[in-house]
Coordinates of C-alpha atoms in Angstrom, one line a residue:
Chain A
X254 CA 10.9 171.5 203.5
X255 CA 12.2 168.4 201.6
X256 CA 13.5 170.2 198.5
X257 CA 15.4 172.7 200.7
X258 CA 17.0 169.9 202.7
X259 CA 18.2 168.4 199.4
X260 CA 19.4 171.8 198.2
X261 CA 21.4 172.2 201.4
X262 CA 24.0 169.7 200.2
X263 CA 26.5 170.5 197.4
X264 CA 25.2 167.4 195.6
X265 CA 21.7 169.1 195.6
X266 CA 23.1 172.4 194.5
X267 CA 25.0 170.7 191.6
X268 CA 21.7 169.1 190.6
X269 CA 20.1 172.5 190.3
X270 CA 23.1 173.8 188.4
X271 CA 23.0 170.9 186.0
X272 CA 19.2 171.3 185.2
X273 CA 19.4 175.1 184.9
X274 CA 22.6 174.9 182.9
X275 CA 20.9 172.5 180.5
X276 CA 17.9 174.8 180.1
X277 CA 20.3 177.7 179.3
X278 CA 22.4 175.6 177.0
X279 CA 19.3 174.6 175.0
X280 CA 18.2 178.2 174.8
X281 CA 21.7 179.3 173.6
X282 CA 21.5 176.7 170.8
X283 CA 18.0 177.9 169.7
X284 CA 19.1 181.5 170.0
X285 CA 22.1 180.8 167.8
X286 CA 20.1 178.9 165.2
X287 CA 17.5 181.6 165.0
X288 CA 20.0 184.3 164.6
X289 CA 21.7 182.6 161.7
X290 CA 18.7 183.8 159.7
X291 CA 20.7 187.1 159.4
X292 CA 22.3 185.4 156.4
X293 CA 18.9 185.2 154.6
X294 CA 18.5 189.0 154.7
X295 CA 16.7 191.7 156.7
X296 CA 13.1 190.7 155.9
X297 CA 13.7 187.1 157.1
X298 CA 15.5 188.1 160.3
X299 CA 13.1 190.9 161.2
X300 CA 10.1 188.6 160.5
X301 CA 11.6 186.0 162.8
X302 CA 12.0 188.7 165.5
X303 CA 8.3 189.6 165.1
X304 CA 7.4 186.0 165.3
X305 CA 9.0 185.7 168.7
X306 CA 6.8 188.5 170.0
X307 CA 3.5 187.1 168.7
X308 CA 2.4 185.9 172.1
X309 CA 3.4 188.1 175.0
X310 CA 2.4 185.5 177.7
X311 CA 4.5 182.9 176.0
X312 CA 7.4 185.3 175.6
X313 CA 7.3 186.2 179.2
X314 CA 7.0 182.6 180.3
X315 CA 10.2 181.8 178.5
X316 CA 11.9 184.9 179.8
X317 CA 10.9 184.1 183.4
X318 CA 12.1 180.5 183.1
X319 CA 15.4 181.8 181.6
X320 CA 15.8 184.5 184.3
X321 CA 15.1 182.0 187.1
X322 CA 17.6 179.5 185.6
X323 CA 20.3 182.2 185.3
X324 CA 19.7 183.3 189.0
X325 CA 19.6 179.7 190.4
X326 CA 22.6 178.7 188.3
X327 CA 24.7 181.7 189.5
X328 CA 23.6 181.5 193.2
X329 CA 24.4 177.8 193.4
X330 CA 27.7 178.3 191.6
X331 CA 28.8 181.0 194.0
X332 CA 27.7 178.9 197.0
X333 CA 29.6 175.8 195.9
X334 CA 32.7 177.8 194.8
X335 CA 32.9 179.5 198.2
X336 CA 32.5 176.2 200.0
X337 CA 35.3 174.7 197.7
X338 CA 37.6 177.5 198.7
X339 CA 36.8 177.0 202.4
X340 CA 37.5 173.2 202.0
X341 CA 41.1 173.8 201.1
X342 CA 42.4 176.8 203.2
X343 CA 46.0 176.0 202.6
X344 CA 47.1 175.4 199.0
X345 CA 49.8 173.0 197.8
X346 CA 53.3 174.3 197.2
X347 CA 53.4 172.2 194.0
X348 CA 50.2 171.6 192.0
X349 CA 50.1 169.2 189.1
X350 CA 46.8 168.6 187.4
X351 CA 46.4 165.2 185.8
X352 CA 42.9 165.4 184.3
X353 CA 41.4 168.8 185.1
X354 CA 41.5 171.0 182.0
X355 CA 41.4 174.7 181.5
X356 CA 37.6 174.5 180.9
X357 CA 36.8 172.7 184.2
X358 CA 39.1 175.0 186.2
X359 CA 37.7 178.2 184.9
X360 CA 33.9 177.5 185.1
X361 CA 33.3 180.2 187.8
X362 CA 35.3 182.9 186.0
X363 CA 34.2 182.2 182.5
X364 CA 30.7 181.9 183.8
X365 CA 30.8 185.3 185.5
X366 CA 32.3 187.0 182.4
X367 CA 29.5 185.4 180.3
X368 CA 26.9 186.6 182.9
X369 CA 28.3 190.2 182.6
X370 CA 28.2 189.9 178.8
X371 CA 24.6 188.8 178.9
X372 CA 23.7 192.0 180.8
X373 CA 25.6 194.1 178.2
X374 CA 24.0 192.0 175.3
X375 CA 20.5 192.8 176.6
X376 CA 21.3 196.5 176.9
X377 CA 22.8 196.4 173.5
X378 CA 20.5 194.5 171.3
X379 CA 17.3 194.0 173.3
X380 CA 16.7 197.3 175.1
X381 CA 19.1 199.3 172.9
X382 CA 20.3 201.6 175.6
X383 CA 23.9 200.6 175.0
X384 CA 23.5 201.0 171.2
X385 CA 24.4 204.1 169.1
X386 CA 21.6 203.9 166.6
X387 CA 19.0 201.5 168.0
X388 CA 15.8 201.1 165.9
X389 CA 13.1 199.1 167.7
X390 CA 11.9 196.3 165.5
X391 CA 14.7 196.6 162.9
X392 CA 16.8 193.8 164.3
X393 CA 18.9 193.5 161.2
X394 CA 20.0 197.1 161.3
X395 CA 20.7 196.9 165.0
X396 CA 22.9 193.9 164.6
X397 CA 24.8 195.2 161.6
X398 CA 25.3 198.7 163.0
X399 CA 26.2 197.3 166.4
X400 CA 28.9 194.9 165.1
X401 CA 30.4 197.5 162.9
X402 CA 32.0 198.9 166.1
X403 CA 35.2 196.7 166.3
X404 CA 35.4 196.8 170.1
X405 CA 31.8 195.7 170.5
X406 CA 32.4 192.8 168.1
X407 CA 35.6 191.9 170.0
X408 CA 33.6 191.6 173.2
X409 CA 31.0 189.4 171.6
X410 CA 33.8 187.2 170.2
X411 CA 35.7 186.9 173.5
X412 CA 32.5 186.2 175.4
X413 CA 31.5 183.5 173.0
X414 CA 34.9 181.8 173.2
X415 CA 34.5 181.8 177.0
X416 CA 30.9 180.5 176.6
X417 CA 32.2 177.6 174.4
X418 CA 34.8 176.7 177.0
X419 CA 32.0 176.8 179.7
X420 CA 29.8 174.5 177.5
X421 CA 32.7 172.2 176.7
X422 CA 32.9 171.3 180.4
X423 CA 29.2 171.9 181.3
X424 CA 27.7 169.8 178.5
X425 CA 29.9 166.9 179.6
X426 CA 29.5 167.5 183.3
X427 CA 25.7 167.6 183.5
X428 CA 25.5 163.9 182.6
X429 CA 27.7 163.1 185.5
X430 CA 25.8 165.4 187.9
X431 CA 22.3 164.1 187.0
X432 CA 23.7 160.6 187.2
X433 CA 23.8 159.5 183.6
X434 CA 26.8 157.4 183.2
X435 CA 27.2 154.2 181.3
X436 CA 30.1 152.6 179.5
X437 CA 28.0 152.4 176.4
X438 CA 27.8 156.1 175.9
X439 CA 30.4 157.7 178.2
X440 CA 32.8 158.3 175.3
X441 CA 30.0 159.9 173.3
X442 CA 29.4 162.4 176.1
X443 CA 32.8 164.1 175.5
X444 CA 32.2 164.2 171.7
X445 CA 28.7 165.6 172.3
X446 CA 30.0 168.4 174.5
X447 CA 32.8 169.3 172.1
X448 CA 30.5 169.5 169.1
X449 CA 27.9 171.4 171.1
X450 CA 30.5 174.0 172.2
X451 CA 32.1 174.4 168.8
X452 CA 28.7 174.7 167.0
X453 CA 27.6 177.5 169.4
X454 CA 31.0 179.3 169.1
X455 CA 31.3 179.1 165.3
X456 CA 27.6 180.0 164.7
X457 CA 27.6 183.0 167.1
X458 CA 31.1 184.3 166.2
X459 CA 30.4 184.1 162.5
X460 CA 27.9 187.0 162.8
X461 CA 30.3 189.7 164.1
X462 CA 33.0 188.4 161.9
X463 CA 30.8 188.6 158.8
X464 CA 29.7 192.1 159.7
X465 CA 33.3 193.3 160.2
X466 CA 34.4 191.6 157.0
X467 CA 31.6 193.4 155.1
X468 CA 29.9 190.1 154.0
X469 CA 26.8 191.2 155.9
X470 CA 25.8 194.8 155.6
Chain B
X171 CA 70.8 158.1 193.3
X172 CA 70.9 161.5 195.0
X173 CA 67.7 163.4 195.9
X174 CA 66.8 166.8 197.2
X175 CA 63.7 166.6 199.4
X176 CA 61.5 169.5 200.5
X177 CA 59.3 168.0 203.3
X178 CA 56.5 169.7 205.2
X179 CA 57.4 169.8 208.8
X180 CA 54.8 170.8 211.4
X181 CA 55.2 170.0 215.1
X182 CA 51.5 169.9 215.9
X183 CA 48.0 170.8 214.8
X184 CA 48.2 174.4 215.9
X185 CA 51.9 175.0 215.1
X186 CA 52.9 176.8 211.9
X187 CA 54.5 174.5 209.4
X188 CA 57.2 175.0 206.8
X189 CA 59.2 173.1 204.2
X190 CA 62.6 171.8 205.3
X191 CA 65.2 170.8 202.7
X192 CA 67.0 167.5 203.0
X193 CA 69.8 166.1 200.8
X194 CA 69.7 162.4 200.6
X195 CA 72.6 160.3 199.0
X196 CA 72.7 156.7 198.1
X197 CA 69.0 156.2 197.4
X198 CA 68.5 152.7 196.0
X199 CA 66.1 152.5 193.0
X200 CA 64.6 149.3 194.5
X201 CA 63.5 151.1 197.6
X202 CA 59.9 152.0 198.0
X203 CA 59.1 155.7 198.7
X204 CA 58.5 154.9 202.3
X205 CA 61.8 153.0 202.6
X206 CA 63.5 156.1 201.2
X207 CA 61.9 158.1 204.0
X208 CA 62.9 155.4 206.5
X209 CA 66.5 155.9 205.4
X210 CA 66.2 159.7 205.8
X211 CA 64.7 159.2 209.3
X212 CA 67.6 157.0 210.3
X213 CA 70.0 159.7 209.3
X214 CA 67.9 162.3 211.2
X215 CA 67.9 160.1 214.3
X216 CA 71.6 159.6 214.0
X217 CA 72.1 163.4 213.8
X218 CA 69.8 163.8 216.9
X219 CA 67.0 165.5 214.9
X220 CA 63.3 164.8 215.0
X221 CA 62.4 162.2 212.3
X222 CA 59.7 163.0 209.8
X223 CA 56.3 161.7 211.0
X224 CA 54.3 159.9 208.3
X225 CA 51.4 157.4 208.3
X226 CA 52.1 153.9 207.2
X227 CA 50.9 150.4 208.1
X228 CA 50.7 147.4 205.8
X229 CA 53.1 148.6 203.1
X230 CA 51.5 146.3 200.6
X231 CA 49.0 148.8 199.1
X232 CA 45.8 147.7 200.9
X233 CA 45.5 149.6 204.1
X234 CA 45.3 153.2 202.9
X235 CA 47.4 154.6 205.6
X236 CA 50.3 156.1 203.6
X237 CA 49.2 159.6 202.7
X238 CA 51.4 162.1 201.1
X239 CA 51.4 164.5 198.1
X240 CA 54.5 164.0 196.0
X241 CA 55.3 166.8 193.7
X242 CA 51.7 167.9 193.6
X243 CA 50.3 164.4 193.0
X244 CA 48.6 162.3 195.8
X245 CA 50.6 159.0 196.1
X246 CA 53.1 160.2 193.6
X247 CA 53.5 160.0 189.8
X248 CA 52.7 156.3 189.3
X249 CA 49.0 155.8 188.5
X250 CA 46.9 153.4 190.6
X251 CA 49.7 153.0 193.2
X252 CA 49.9 153.8 196.9
X253 CA 52.9 155.6 198.2
X254 CA 54.2 152.4 199.8
X255 CA 54.1 150.6 196.5
X256 CA 55.8 153.5 194.6
X257 CA 59.4 152.6 193.9
X258 CA 62.3 155.0 193.6
X259 CA 63.0 153.7 190.1
X260 CA 60.3 156.2 189.0
X261 CA 62.6 159.0 190.0
X262 CA 65.9 160.2 188.6
X263 CA 69.3 161.0 190.1
X264 CA 69.2 164.7 191.1
X265 CA 65.4 165.0 191.3
X266 CA 63.9 167.6 193.6
X267 CA 60.9 166.2 195.4
X268 CA 58.3 168.2 197.3
X269 CA 56.4 166.1 199.9
X270 CA 53.3 167.6 201.5
X271 CA 50.5 166.2 203.7
X272 CA 46.9 165.9 202.3
X273 CA 45.5 169.4 202.4
X274 CA 41.8 169.8 203.3
X275 CA 39.9 171.6 206.0
X276 CA 38.3 168.2 206.9
X277 CA 41.7 166.6 207.3
X278 CA 43.6 168.6 209.9
X279 CA 47.3 168.1 210.2
X280 CA 48.3 166.1 213.3
X281 CA 52.1 166.3 212.7
X282 CA 54.3 166.7 209.6
X283 CA 52.7 164.5 206.9
X284 CA 50.1 162.9 209.2
X285 CA 46.5 164.1 208.9
X286 CA 43.4 163.2 210.9
X287 CA 41.1 161.3 208.5
X288 CA 38.4 160.5 211.1
X289 CA 36.0 162.6 209.0
X290 CA 35.8 159.5 206.8
X291 CA 34.9 157.3 209.8
X292 CA 32.0 159.6 210.7
X293 CA 30.7 159.4 207.1
X294 CA 30.8 155.6 207.3
X295 CA 29.1 155.6 210.6
X296 CA 26.2 157.6 209.1
X297 CA 25.3 154.9 206.5
X298 CA 28.2 152.8 205.3
X299 CA 26.7 149.6 206.7
X300 CA 23.7 147.3 206.2
X301 CA 21.3 146.3 209.0
X302 CA 21.2 142.5 209.3
X303 CA 20.5 140.0 212.0
X304 CA 23.8 138.8 213.4
X305 CA 24.2 135.1 214.3
X306 CA 24.8 132.1 212.2
X307 CA 26.2 132.8 208.8
X308 CA 23.6 132.9 206.0
X309 CA 23.6 130.2 203.3
X310 CA 25.8 131.6 200.6
X311 CA 23.4 131.0 197.7
X312 CA 20.3 132.2 199.4
X313 CA 20.6 135.6 197.8
X314 CA 21.7 135.4 194.1
X315 CA 23.9 138.3 192.9
X316 CA 24.5 138.6 189.2
X317 CA 28.2 138.2 188.3
X318 CA 28.5 141.7 186.6
X319 CA 26.8 143.4 189.6
X320 CA 29.1 141.6 192.0
X321 CA 32.1 142.7 190.0
X322 CA 30.9 146.3 189.9
X323 CA 30.3 146.3 193.6
X324 CA 33.7 144.9 194.2
X325 CA 35.2 147.7 192.0
X326 CA 33.6 150.2 194.4
X327 CA 34.5 148.2 197.5
X328 CA 38.2 148.3 196.5
X329 CA 38.3 151.8 198.1
X330 CA 40.8 151.7 201.0
X331 CA 39.7 155.1 202.4
X332 CA 43.1 156.7 202.0
X333 CA 41.7 160.1 201.1
X334 CA 43.8 160.6 198.0
X335 CA 40.6 161.7 196.2
X336 CA 40.2 164.5 198.7
X337 CA 43.8 165.5 198.5
X338 CA 43.8 165.5 194.7
X339 CA 40.5 167.3 194.2
X340 CA 41.0 171.0 193.5
X341 CA 37.8 171.5 195.7
X342 CA 38.9 169.2 198.5
X343 CA 35.8 167.1 197.8
X344 CA 35.2 163.6 199.2
X345 CA 32.8 162.6 196.4
X346 CA 34.8 159.6 195.1
X347 CA 35.2 158.1 198.6
X348 CA 31.5 158.6 199.5
X349 CA 30.4 157.4 196.1
X350 CA 32.5 154.2 196.3
X351 CA 31.1 153.5 199.8
X352 CA 27.5 154.3 198.8
X353 CA 27.8 152.3 195.6
X354 CA 29.2 149.1 196.8
X355 CA 26.3 148.7 199.2
X356 CA 23.6 150.2 196.9
X357 CA 24.5 147.8 194.1
X358 CA 23.9 144.7 196.1
X359 CA 20.6 143.1 197.2
X360 CA 21.7 143.3 200.8
X361 CA 22.0 147.1 200.5
X362 CA 18.5 147.7 199.0
X363 CA 16.4 148.2 202.1
X364 CA 18.4 151.3 203.2
X365 CA 19.5 152.4 199.7
X366 CA 18.0 155.8 199.5
X367 CA 18.3 156.8 203.2
X368 CA 21.9 155.6 203.0
X369 CA 22.8 157.9 200.1
X370 CA 21.1 160.9 201.8
X371 CA 22.6 160.2 205.2
X372 CA 26.2 159.7 203.9
X373 CA 26.0 162.8 201.6
X374 CA 24.8 164.9 204.5
X375 CA 27.5 163.5 206.8
X376 CA 30.0 164.4 204.1
X377 CA 28.7 168.0 204.0
X378 CA 28.9 168.3 207.8
X379 CA 32.7 167.6 207.5
X380 CA 33.0 170.6 205.2
X381 CA 34.4 168.8 202.2
X382 CA 34.1 170.6 198.9
X383 CA 31.7 170.0 196.0
X384 CA 32.2 168.0 192.8
X385 CA 33.2 170.0 189.7
X386 CA 33.8 166.8 187.7
X387 CA 37.5 167.6 187.3
X388 CA 38.3 163.8 187.5
X389 CA 41.5 164.5 189.5
X390 CA 40.2 162.0 192.1
X391 CA 40.0 159.1 189.7
X392 CA 43.5 159.9 188.4
X393 CA 44.9 159.9 192.0
X394 CA 43.0 156.9 193.3
X395 CA 45.4 154.1 194.1
X396 CA 42.7 151.6 193.3
X397 CA 41.6 153.4 190.1
X398 CA 38.0 153.8 191.2
X399 CA 36.0 155.3 188.4
X400 CA 34.1 158.6 188.7
X401 CA 31.1 156.7 187.2
X402 CA 30.4 155.8 190.8
X403 CA 30.0 159.5 191.5
X404 CA 27.3 159.6 188.8
X405 CA 25.7 156.6 190.4
X406 CA 25.6 158.3 193.8
X407 CA 24.2 161.5 192.2
X408 CA 21.5 159.4 190.6
X409 CA 20.6 157.7 193.9
X410 CA 20.6 161.1 195.7
X411 CA 18.3 162.5 193.1
X412 CA 15.9 159.5 193.4
X413 CA 16.1 159.8 197.2
X414 CA 14.2 163.1 196.8
X415 CA 11.0 161.2 196.2
X416 CA 11.9 157.8 197.8
X417 CA 12.6 158.9 201.3
X418 CA 10.1 160.1 204.0
X419 CA 11.4 162.4 206.6
X420 CA 10.2 161.7 210.2
X421 CA 9.5 164.5 212.6
X422 CA 11.4 165.0 215.8
X423 CA 14.4 162.6 215.6
X424 CA 17.6 164.5 216.2
X425 CA 20.0 161.6 215.6
X426 CA 22.2 161.9 212.6
X427 CA 22.6 159.3 209.8
X428 CA 20.3 156.5 208.9
X429 CA 18.7 156.3 212.3
X430 CA 17.2 159.8 211.7
X431 CA 15.0 158.4 209.0
X432 CA 13.6 155.6 211.1
X433 CA 10.3 156.0 213.0

């Protein structure tokens, strides 16, 4: 099949990673923005949570798109990473990076930690099985009670720092992979990716920090 | 100046290699890096030892033969410079220099610092050409090419196929080389008829050689002696994406490269 023949190359795999990564990044932004309603009190946040579940077909459509994106993103990432390792069986004795930064060099590792975090996050605040006092429907209580455990908050904070690093490279990189490059806006790509990563990190991390500090209770 | 060199020595493709340490006195700062190695080799020959094998040809920065990783950087520390054009004035007295061959599965070591780069030739053979009638030269102005397009195509065509992009890429990817070769033809009117089958054929040929994938580290651009921009990689990605709906696959043909897409 034609699509499969395109996917067989790393250029094709990277195209899939760019598109799925973009879907996930847009979701992460929306998820963060919605959750900031915690600062408007329990009624507002719990009402927002109810709103998301008004239409089950819509909810499951979104969930399936996200799940497929996550799976394709990870499968392609593992495939290209393994090929990259095979492409350089013998390492250099001296390595000196000139442009590659910590973000671009840790995509696979940061990505895998974030993936593990997402599983924990779903068990913690969606299903509640990894939560001490989970009350279905009372999102505000679940978040506040969950983040009052310092170790849990710490994991959320660390995962979000890694997510920001992942986005810092990814939100710049997808332009390149999808072929959007022009001297007119190439500089803006780096600014865009930096702002995107910082906004996500600050927005998300502010919630456990506010709970631990007692500003949200 | 006085230098301590650690050079990768390997007798043949199947032999195990190792670093050998050489002390070199009286290195003149006006020497090129290759002339410095020539001086070392003269000393080795005088001592009855095997000289260090390295690739070189034009020694004026346009052939792409000289290939070595100097202290972790392909073609050494000077940007946009081939090893033959790198002068010893960029080093200091007492420096310790590690010299290694390009390291990639697709570039097997032949001997010491020499690697086999014929993988690049096979990628070019798959689509790095245009199909035109040979014979009398065409009238120069019969196909107008806008100035900026010609300039951009020339920027891509500057690629000398040295393989520094592969050597520098943490993934051992050949994306910058292939992107430059695809772009310089795909930008020009003469390259249009085969534009989309070219990009697909050359990317597939690249994959067959087991190069790595592009992580957009931009190490290739930093190492490229011709300063070729990674924006050509974006351009190739764009053409590859478009090729998804602009090419038709024919049944049966087993030939690789552009010919496989012909009826």
